CSV table of C-alpha atoms in Angstrom, one decimal:
chain,number,residue,atom,x,y,z
A,1,MET,CA,-289.3,107.8,-134.0
A,2,THR,CA,-290.5,104.1,-135.3
A,3,LEU,CA,-292.0,103.4,-139.3
A,4,PRO,CA,-295.3,104.3,-138.2
A,5,GLN,CA,-295.3,106.8,-136.2
A,6,GLU,CA,-293.3,109.0,-138.8
A,7,LEU,CA,-295.1,107.7,-141.6
A,8,ALA,CA,-299.4,108.4,-139.6
A,9,ALA,CA,-296.9,111.7,-139.4
A,10,ASP,CA,-296.8,112.3,-143.4
A,11,ARG,CA,-299.6,110.0,-144.2
A,12,VAL,CA,-299.0,109.1,-148.3
A,13,ILE,CA,-296.5,107.0,-150.0
A,14,ALA,CA,-296.0,108.0,-153.6
A,15,VAL,CA,-295.9,104.1,-155.6
A,16,VAL,CA,-294.0,104.9,-158.6
A,17,ARG,CA,-294.3,101.9,-161.0
A,18,ALA,CA,-293.2,103.2,-164.6
A,19,PRO,CA,-290.9,101.2,-167.3
A,20,ALA,CA,-288.5,103.7,-166.3
A,21,VAL,CA,-287.2,106.6,-164.3
A,22,PRO,CA,-284.9,108.6,-166.4
A,23,ASP,CA,-284.4,111.1,-163.0
A,24,PRO,CA,-285.4,110.2,-159.8
A,25,ALA,CA,-283.6,113.0,-158.1
A,26,ALA,CA,-286.1,115.1,-160.4
A,27,LEU,CA,-288.8,113.0,-159.2
A,28,CYS,CA,-288.5,113.5,-155.8
A,29,ALA,CA,-287.7,116.5,-155.5
A,30,ALA,CA,-291.0,117.2,-157.1
A,31,LEU,CA,-293.4,115.2,-155.0
A,32,ALA,CA,-292.2,116.4,-151.6
A,33,GLU,CA,-292.8,120.2,-153.5
A,34,GLY,CA,-295.8,118.7,-153.7
A,35,GLY,CA,-296.3,117.7,-150.0
A,36,ILE,CA,-295.1,113.9,-150.3
A,37,ARG,CA,-291.7,112.9,-148.6
A,38,TRP,CA,-292.4,108.7,-149.1
A,39,VAL,CA,-291.1,107.6,-152.6
A,40,GLU,CA,-291.6,103.6,-153.6
A,41,PHE,CA,-289.7,102.7,-156.4
A,42,THR,CA,-291.1,99.2,-157.5
A,43,PHE,CA,-289.3,96.0,-158.7
A,44,THR,CA,-290.9,96.4,-161.4
A,45,THR,CA,-289.7,99.0,-163.1
A,46,PRO,CA,-286.3,97.6,-165.0
A,47,ASP,CA,-283.0,98.0,-163.2
A,48,VAL,CA,-284.2,99.3,-160.0
A,49,THR,CA,-281.4,99.4,-158.1
A,50,ALA,CA,-279.6,102.1,-159.8
A,51,VAL,CA,-282.8,104.2,-159.5
A,52,LEU,CA,-283.0,104.1,-155.9
A,53,ARG,CA,-279.1,104.9,-155.3
A,54,ARG,CA,-279.8,107.8,-156.9
A,55,ALA,CA,-283.0,108.7,-155.6
A,56,ALA,CA,-280.8,108.4,-152.1
A,57,ALA,CA,-278.4,109.9,-152.8
A,58,ALA,CA,-280.0,112.9,-154.0
A,59,GLY,CA,-280.8,114.9,-150.5
A,60,THR,CA,-284.1,115.7,-151.2
A,61,GLY,CA,-285.2,115.1,-148.0
A,62,CYS,CA,-288.1,112.0,-149.1
A,63,ARG,CA,-287.9,108.8,-147.6
A,64,ILE,CA,-286.8,106.7,-150.1
A,65,GLY,CA,-288.5,102.5,-150.2
A,66,ALA,CA,-288.0,99.8,-152.0
A,67,GLY,CA,-291.4,98.2,-153.9
A,68,THR,CA,-292.9,94.8,-154.9
A,69,VAL,CA,-289.9,93.2,-153.7
A,70,LEU,CA,-290.8,89.6,-153.2
A,71,THR,CA,-287.7,87.9,-151.9
A,72,ALA,CA,-284.7,88.0,-150.2
A,73,GLU,CA,-282.9,88.6,-152.3
A,74,GLN,CA,-284.2,91.8,-154.1
A,75,ALA,CA,-284.4,92.9,-150.5
A,76,GLY,CA,-280.7,92.4,-149.8
A,77,ARG,CA,-279.9,94.3,-152.9
A,78,ALA,CA,-282.8,96.8,-152.8
A,79,VAL,CA,-280.8,97.7,-148.7
A,80,ASP,CA,-277.4,98.0,-150.6
A,81,ALA,CA,-278.8,100.6,-152.9
A,82,GLY,CA,-280.1,102.7,-150.5
A,83,ALA,CA,-283.9,102.1,-149.8
A,84,GLU,CA,-284.5,103.3,-145.9
A,85,TYR,CA,-287.9,101.0,-146.1
A,86,LEU,CA,-289.1,97.6,-148.0
A,87,VAL,CA,-292.2,97.3,-149.3
A,88,THR,CA,-294.3,93.3,-150.9
A,89,PRO,CA,-297.3,92.8,-152.5
A,90,GLY,CA,-298.4,90.0,-149.8
A,91,VAL,CA,-296.3,88.1,-147.0
A,92,ARG,CA,-293.6,87.2,-147.6
A,93,PRO,CA,-291.6,85.8,-144.6
A,94,GLU,CA,-287.8,86.1,-146.1
A,95,VAL,CA,-288.5,90.0,-147.0
A,96,ALA,CA,-290.0,90.5,-142.9
A,97,ALA,CA,-286.2,89.5,-141.9
A,98,ALA,CA,-284.7,92.3,-143.6
A,99,PRO,CA,-282.4,95.1,-141.6
A,100,VAL,CA,-284.9,97.9,-142.4
A,101,PRO,CA,-288.4,98.4,-141.7
A,102,VAL,CA,-290.6,96.4,-143.6
A,103,VAL,CA,-294.3,96.8,-144.8
A,104,LEU,CA,-296.0,93.4,-146.1
A,105,GLY,CA,-299.2,93.2,-147.9
A,106,ALA,CA,-302.0,91.5,-146.3
A,107,LEU,CA,-306.0,91.1,-147.3
A,108,THR,CA,-307.3,88.4,-145.1
A,109,PRO,CA,-307.4,88.6,-141.4
A,110,SER,CA,-304.9,85.9,-141.1
A,111,GLU,CA,-302.5,87.5,-144.2
A,112,VAL,CA,-303.2,90.4,-141.7
A,113,ALA,CA,-301.9,88.4,-138.9
A,114,ARG,CA,-299.1,86.5,-140.5
A,115,ALA,CA,-298.0,90.0,-141.3
A,116,LEU,CA,-297.7,91.3,-137.6
A,117,ASP,CA,-296.3,87.6,-136.0
A,118,LEU,CA,-293.3,88.2,-138.6
A,119,GLY,CA,-292.8,91.9,-137.2
A,120,ALA,CA,-294.0,94.2,-140.4
A,121,ALA,CA,-293.5,97.9,-138.9
A,122,ALA,CA,-296.5,98.3,-141.0
A,123,VAL,CA,-299.3,95.8,-143.0
A,124,LYS,CA,-300.5,97.2,-146.8
A,125,VAL,CA,-303.4,96.1,-147.1
A,126,PHE,CA,-304.0,96.2,-150.8
A,127,PRO,CA,-306.1,95.9,-152.9
A,128,ALA,CA,-307.8,98.3,-150.9
A,129,ARG,CA,-310.3,99.9,-153.8
A,130,ALA,CA,-311.4,96.5,-154.1
A,131,PHE,CA,-313.4,96.0,-150.5
A,132,GLY,CA,-313.1,99.8,-149.4
A,133,PRO,CA,-312.6,101.8,-146.4
A,134,GLY,CA,-315.4,100.4,-144.5
A,135,TYR,CA,-313.4,97.1,-144.6
A,136,LEU,CA,-310.3,98.6,-143.1
A,137,THR,CA,-313.1,99.6,-140.4
A,138,ASP,CA,-314.0,96.0,-139.6
A,139,LEU,CA,-309.8,94.9,-139.7
A,140,ARG,CA,-309.7,97.5,-136.6
A,141,GLY,CA,-311.8,95.4,-134.9
A,142,PRO,CA,-310.0,92.7,-134.3
A,143,PHE,CA,-306.7,94.1,-135.1
A,144,PRO,CA,-307.2,97.6,-132.9
A,145,GLY,CA,-303.5,98.4,-132.8
A,146,ALA,CA,-302.2,97.8,-136.2
A,147,PRO,CA,-300.6,100.3,-138.3
A,148,LEU,CA,-302.6,99.5,-141.8
A,149,VAL,CA,-301.6,101.6,-144.7
A,150,ALA,CA,-304.2,101.2,-147.5
A,151,SER,CA,-302.9,100.3,-151.2
A,152,GLY,CA,-304.6,99.5,-154.7
A,153,GLY,CA,-306.9,102.5,-156.3
A,154,VAL,CA,-306.7,104.9,-153.7
A,155,ASP,CA,-306.8,108.1,-155.0
A,156,ALA,CA,-307.7,111.9,-154.2
A,157,GLY,CA,-311.6,111.3,-153.9
A,158,ASN,CA,-311.6,108.6,-151.2
A,159,ALA,CA,-308.1,108.9,-149.4
A,160,ALA,CA,-309.4,110.9,-146.7
A,161,ALA,CA,-312.1,108.0,-146.2
A,162,PHE,CA,-309.3,105.7,-146.2
A,163,LEU,CA,-307.2,107.6,-143.1
A,164,ARG,CA,-311.1,108.2,-141.5
A,165,ALA,CA,-311.8,104.5,-141.7
A,166,GLY,CA,-308.3,104.1,-139.6
A,167,ALA,CA,-305.4,104.0,-142.3
A,168,LEU,CA,-302.4,105.0,-140.9
A,169,ALA,CA,-301.4,106.2,-144.4
A,170,VAL,CA,-302.3,106.0,-147.9
A,171,CYS,CA,-300.4,104.8,-151.3
A,172,ALA,CA,-300.8,107.3,-154.3
A,173,GLY,CA,-300.3,105.8,-157.1
A,174,SER,CA,-300.3,106.1,-160.9
A,175,GLY,CA,-303.1,109.0,-160.2
A,176,VAL,CA,-300.4,110.9,-158.9
A,177,VAL,CA,-296.9,109.3,-160.5
A,178,ALA,CA,-298.1,108.8,-163.9
A,179,PRO,CA,-295.2,106.7,-166.0
A,180,SER,CA,-296.0,109.4,-169.1
A,181,LEU,CA,-295.6,112.3,-166.4
A,182,VAL,CA,-292.0,110.8,-165.1
A,183,ALA,CA,-291.1,109.9,-168.9
A,184,ALA,CA,-291.8,113.0,-169.9
A,185,ALA,CA,-290.1,115.1,-167.0
A,186,ASP,CA,-293.5,116.6,-166.2
A,187,TRP,CA,-292.5,118.0,-163.0
A,188,PRO,CA,-294.8,120.9,-162.4
A,189,GLU,CA,-298.1,118.5,-163.3
A,190,ILE,CA,-296.2,115.9,-160.5
A,191,THR,CA,-296.0,118.5,-158.0
A,192,ARG,CA,-299.7,119.8,-158.6
A,193,ARG,CA,-300.9,116.2,-158.4
A,194,ALA,CA,-299.1,115.5,-155.2
A,195,ARG,CA,-300.4,118.6,-153.3
A,196,ALA,CA,-303.9,118.0,-154.8
A,197,PHE,CA,-303.7,114.7,-153.3
A,198,THR,CA,-302.5,116.0,-150.2
A,199,ALA,CA,-304.5,119.0,-149.8
A,200,ALA,CA,-308.0,116.1,-150.1
A,201,LEU,CA,-306.5,114.6,-147.0
A,202,GLY,CA,-307.8,117.4,-145.0
């Protein structure tokens, strides 16, 4: 299966944006137990390549990706560390050329078109909260087959609405993977939140 097909089956990417990730393997295992198997570690985390390497080697069954990728150099380091896919906050042509699937960030119709032209495996609509689920419905008018991922301000209360509006998947952020919980190694709470998020998708 292609990345869009696999992502459509799971429907959620957990975005880990934290000052530190002391135990990436345990975090991934906690998310997987709660039903979230796609995990994105962002370049805003110091030494994220070490985090990616540990997560990729853990064998948790999660799909490990790197997020907030802005340059070809970052893309190369992430792939070398074991990232299976990359995610950008905006249209980044130099990242689109990476040898793994890339989810390019976009907001406007012109940016969505550009991301698709660059061969994006999927297009992350960010910030989704700013325009709401109806915006994804509007985008699917001119881009009926585009694999769109809603990111930014998506939570258990609105995630299902984004999926109904045509999102291929949604991103779960600090509502599930709160930095304080990651730092405290509170894996049961992260599992509970992941389970609640996936249950809300219907």
